[in-house]
Amino acid sequence: MKELLIIAIGSAIVNNVVLSQFLGLCPFLGVSKKIETAAGMGGAVIFVLTLSSFVTSLVYSFILVPTDLVYLQTIVFILVIAALVQLVEMVLKKMMPALYKSLGVYLPLITTNCAVLGIAIINVQKEYNVLEGTVNGFATAVGFTISIILMAGLREKIEYNDIPKPFQGMPIVLLTAGLMSIAFFGFSGLI
């Protein structure tokens, strides 16, 4: 239990996927304009990353390793992630059409979100079992959600500030992301 807690805290805060590992920057920068859409994207990523970590761990442990097809892990992981994103997209389109519209093109981009594939590969590299891999995936997704919601809140506040012309738009967003990253490096001695 203690080991799972260390994995969870380490993945969510200390080694934040966006602010420390710099994975998943496309939706982080693209969907973080409003808190509502950022929270929706965070929820979708939590679902996809947790489920994909679970399924890819199972596939790796019980299919790829026993059949000596480990070299196919990347292709198989991408197929699993793509199927899960399609499932999320269908559910959101049916149950929450407003959120589905506001996420727009970024929802299918979860398929190519390097954070999702990266965590599946990290789970294999760190030799996590199915439970540890699933906890790592969930905690990483929670860390992604924390960072994207923080960025969305900051962007909403920045919108009403008087910013010099050269820094308006993406430059101030990138500076803010850099400062957030520096702040999260303060957690690096925690675990």
Tab-separated table of C-alpha atoms in Angstrom:
chain	number	residue	atom	x	y	z
A	1	MET	CA	0.000	0.000	0.000
A	2	LYS	CA	2.840	2.356	0.877
A	3	GLU	CA	4.470	1.689	-2.501
A	4	LEU	CA	1.230	2.520	-4.345
A	5	LEU	CA	0.955	5.797	-2.439
A	6	ILE	CA	4.529	6.695	-3.367
A	7	ILE	CA	3.800	5.905	-7.025
A	8	ALA	CA	0.627	8.023	-6.910
A	9	ILE	CA	2.203	11.093	-5.288
A	10	GLY	CA	5.293	10.788	-7.441
A	11	SER	CA	3.289	10.582	-10.666
A	12	ALA	CA	0.738	13.280	-9.875
A	13	ILE	CA	2.920	15.960	-8.316
A	14	VAL	CA	6.652	15.258	-8.235
A	15	ASN	CA	6.992	13.944	-11.799
A	16	ASN	CA	4.019	15.794	-13.259
A	17	VAL	CA	3.627	14.571	-16.826
A	18	VAL	CA	3.150	18.074	-18.260
A	19	LEU	CA	5.320	20.260	-16.059
A	20	SER	CA	8.244	17.904	-15.373
A	21	GLN	CA	8.277	15.407	-18.234
A	22	PHE	CA	6.831	17.784	-20.858
A	23	LEU	CA	4.459	15.194	-22.319
A	24	GLY	CA	0.941	16.105	-23.382
A	25	LEU	CA	1.660	19.744	-24.147
A	26	CYS	CA	-0.680	19.969	-27.144
A	27	PRO	CA	-3.942	19.654	-25.144
A	28	PHE	CA	-2.328	21.475	-22.206
A	29	LEU	CA	-1.785	24.589	-24.311
A	30	GLY	CA	-4.788	24.179	-26.614
A	31	VAL	CA	-7.625	23.383	-24.213
A	32	SER	CA	-6.584	25.470	-21.221
A	33	LYS	CA	-8.444	28.665	-22.180
A	34	LYS	CA	-11.479	28.024	-19.961
A	35	ILE	CA	-11.705	26.078	-16.714
A	36	GLU	CA	-14.806	24.157	-17.828
A	37	THR	CA	-13.191	22.776	-20.992
A	38	ALA	CA	-9.927	22.112	-19.138
A	39	ALA	CA	-11.814	20.122	-16.503
A	40	GLY	CA	-13.650	18.190	-19.230
A	41	MET	CA	-10.384	17.377	-20.974
A	42	GLY	CA	-8.885	16.372	-17.633
A	43	GLY	CA	-11.792	14.021	-16.995
A	44	ALA	CA	-11.444	12.460	-20.438
A	45	VAL	CA	-7.687	12.026	-19.940
A	46	ILE	CA	-8.246	10.482	-16.486
A	47	PHE	CA	-10.610	7.940	-17.991
A	48	VAL	CA	-8.451	7.131	-21.028
A	49	LEU	CA	-5.107	7.074	-19.226
A	50	THR	CA	-6.337	4.941	-16.333
A	51	LEU	CA	-8.115	2.463	-18.556
A	52	SER	CA	-5.294	2.360	-21.114
A	53	SER	CA	-2.730	1.766	-18.358
A	54	PHE	CA	-4.832	-1.133	-17.073
A	55	VAL	CA	-5.480	-2.681	-20.492
A	56	THR	CA	-1.942	-2.211	-21.822
A	57	SER	CA	-0.516	-3.743	-18.633
A	58	LEU	CA	-2.786	-6.757	-19.080
A	59	VAL	CA	-1.963	-7.098	-22.776
A	60	TYR	CA	1.758	-6.754	-22.125
A	61	SER	CA	1.858	-9.170	-19.187
A	62	PHE	CA	-0.498	-11.841	-20.463
A	63	ILE	CA	-0.187	-11.682	-24.259
A	64	LEU	CA	2.986	-9.970	-25.461
A	65	VAL	CA	5.470	-11.404	-22.941
A	66	PRO	CA	4.269	-15.045	-23.020
A	67	THR	CA	4.127	-15.098	-26.821
A	68	ASP	CA	7.484	-13.305	-27.126
A	69	LEU	CA	5.921	-10.438	-29.107
A	70	VAL	CA	7.261	-7.642	-26.898
A	71	TYR	CA	8.641	-5.845	-29.953
A	72	LEU	CA	5.020	-5.092	-30.978
A	73	GLN	CA	4.252	-3.190	-27.755
A	74	THR	CA	4.131	0.285	-29.313
A	75	ILE	CA	1.749	-0.725	-32.093
A	76	VAL	CA	-0.497	-2.657	-29.728
A	77	PHE	CA	-0.516	0.184	-27.181
A	78	ILE	CA	-1.498	2.707	-29.874
A	79	LEU	CA	-4.385	0.465	-31.007
A	80	VAL	CA	-5.649	0.073	-27.425
A	81	ILE	CA	-5.448	3.841	-26.805
A	82	ALA	CA	-7.208	4.647	-30.093
A	83	ALA	CA	-10.063	2.283	-29.239
A	84	LEU	CA	-10.476	3.801	-25.777
A	85	VAL	CA	-10.501	7.357	-27.152
A	86	GLN	CA	-13.201	6.361	-29.629
A	87	LEU	CA	-15.234	5.013	-26.715
A	88	VAL	CA	-14.822	8.286	-24.776
A	89	GLU	CA	-15.721	10.305	-27.857
A	90	MET	CA	-18.935	8.328	-28.413
A	91	VAL	CA	-19.942	8.622	-24.750
A	92	LEU	CA	-19.303	12.379	-24.620
A	93	LYS	CA	-21.108	12.974	-27.905
A	94	LYS	CA	-24.163	11.142	-26.594
A	95	MET	CA	-24.168	12.232	-22.932
A	96	MET	CA	-22.513	15.690	-22.924
A	97	PRO	CA	-22.814	17.293	-26.364
A	98	ALA	CA	-21.792	20.761	-25.116
A	99	LEU	CA	-18.533	19.453	-23.679
A	100	TYR	CA	-17.991	17.359	-26.801
A	101	LYS	CA	-18.307	20.500	-28.953
A	102	SER	CA	-16.102	22.632	-26.704
A	103	LEU	CA	-13.293	20.048	-26.727
A	104	GLY	CA	-13.476	19.961	-30.514
A	105	VAL	CA	-10.442	18.537	-32.276
A	106	TYR	CA	-8.562	18.055	-28.992
A	107	LEU	CA	-10.662	15.058	-27.987
A	108	PRO	CA	-9.481	12.837	-30.849
A	109	LEU	CA	-5.993	14.179	-30.201
A	110	ILE	CA	-5.933	12.192	-26.944
A	111	THR	CA	-5.170	9.257	-29.239
A	112	THR	CA	-1.916	10.911	-30.256
A	113	ASN	CA	-1.313	12.491	-26.846
A	114	CYS	CA	2.214	11.400	-26.118
A	115	ALA	CA	1.445	11.353	-22.378
A	116	VAL	CA	-0.964	8.431	-22.782
A	117	LEU	CA	1.434	6.328	-24.847
A	118	GLY	CA	4.380	7.520	-22.755
A	119	ILE	CA	2.843	6.276	-19.511
A	120	ALA	CA	2.043	2.889	-21.045
A	121	ILE	CA	5.696	2.566	-22.060
A	122	ILE	CA	6.962	3.903	-18.707
A	123	ASN	CA	4.859	1.264	-16.931
A	124	VAL	CA	6.673	-1.402	-18.949
A	125	GLN	CA	10.111	0.169	-18.438
A	126	LYS	CA	9.638	0.441	-14.666
A	127	GLU	CA	8.339	-3.147	-14.632
A	128	TYR	CA	5.124	-2.212	-12.844
A	129	ASN	CA	2.580	-4.955	-12.333
A	130	VAL	CA	-1.024	-4.393	-13.456
A	131	LEU	CA	-2.088	-2.663	-10.216
A	132	GLU	CA	0.997	-0.428	-10.014
A	133	GLY	CA	0.654	0.478	-13.700
A	134	THR	CA	-3.009	1.373	-13.258
A	135	VAL	CA	-2.247	3.511	-10.185
A	136	ASN	CA	0.561	5.206	-12.112
A	137	GLY	CA	-1.782	5.908	-15.027
A	138	PHE	CA	-4.531	7.289	-12.796
A	139	ALA	CA	-2.146	9.463	-10.760
A	140	THR	CA	-0.467	10.763	-13.903
A	141	ALA	CA	-3.859	11.707	-15.327
A	142	VAL	CA	-4.780	13.451	-12.077
A	143	GLY	CA	-1.498	15.383	-12.298
A	144	PHE	CA	-2.341	16.312	-15.894
A	145	THR	CA	-5.779	17.487	-14.775
A	146	ILE	CA	-4.315	19.556	-11.931
A	147	SER	CA	-1.874	21.276	-14.250
A	148	ILE	CA	-4.387	21.967	-17.047
A	149	ILE	CA	-6.970	23.380	-14.615
A	150	LEU	CA	-4.326	25.565	-12.940
A	151	MET	CA	-3.253	26.830	-16.360
A	152	ALA	CA	-6.865	27.505	-17.365
A	153	GLY	CA	-7.449	29.494	-14.175
A	154	LEU	CA	-4.304	31.518	-14.777
A	155	ARG	CA	-5.229	32.126	-18.416
A	156	GLU	CA	-8.666	33.371	-17.402
A	157	LYS	CA	-7.015	35.840	-14.997
A	158	ILE	CA	-4.363	36.881	-17.522
A	159	GLU	CA	-7.064	37.673	-20.074
A	160	TYR	CA	-8.115	40.776	-18.111
A	161	ASN	CA	-4.599	42.076	-17.448
A	162	ASP	CA	-2.756	44.752	-19.363
A	163	ILE	CA	-0.028	42.748	-21.104
A	164	PRO	CA	2.538	44.334	-23.445
A	165	LYS	CA	1.764	43.657	-27.103
A	166	PRO	CA	4.753	41.311	-27.789
A	167	PHE	CA	3.716	39.032	-24.897
A	168	GLN	CA	0.007	38.780	-25.709
A	169	GLY	CA	-1.349	35.391	-26.733
A	170	MET	CA	0.899	32.339	-26.759
A	171	PRO	CA	4.093	34.038	-25.470
A	172	ILE	CA	2.529	34.847	-22.081
A	173	VAL	CA	1.011	31.343	-21.956
A	174	LEU	CA	4.432	29.770	-22.535
A	175	LEU	CA	6.016	32.027	-19.900
A	176	THR	CA	3.276	31.057	-17.458
A	177	ALA	CA	3.793	27.359	-18.217
A	178	GLY	CA	7.524	27.790	-17.633
A	179	LEU	CA	6.930	29.454	-14.268
A	180	MET	CA	4.484	26.700	-13.311
A	181	SER	CA	7.096	24.122	-14.253
A	182	ILE	CA	9.680	25.824	-12.061
A	183	ALA	CA	7.181	25.857	-9.198
A	184	PHE	CA	6.489	22.132	-9.595
A	185	PHE	CA	10.228	21.401	-9.503
A	186	GLY	CA	10.001	22.487	-5.873
A	187	PHE	CA	8.301	19.132	-5.204
A	188	SER	CA	11.266	17.179	-6.612
A	189	GLY	CA	12.753	16.414	-3.175
A	190	LEU	CA	9.420	15.165	-1.811
A	191	ILE	CA	9.912	11.545	-2.868
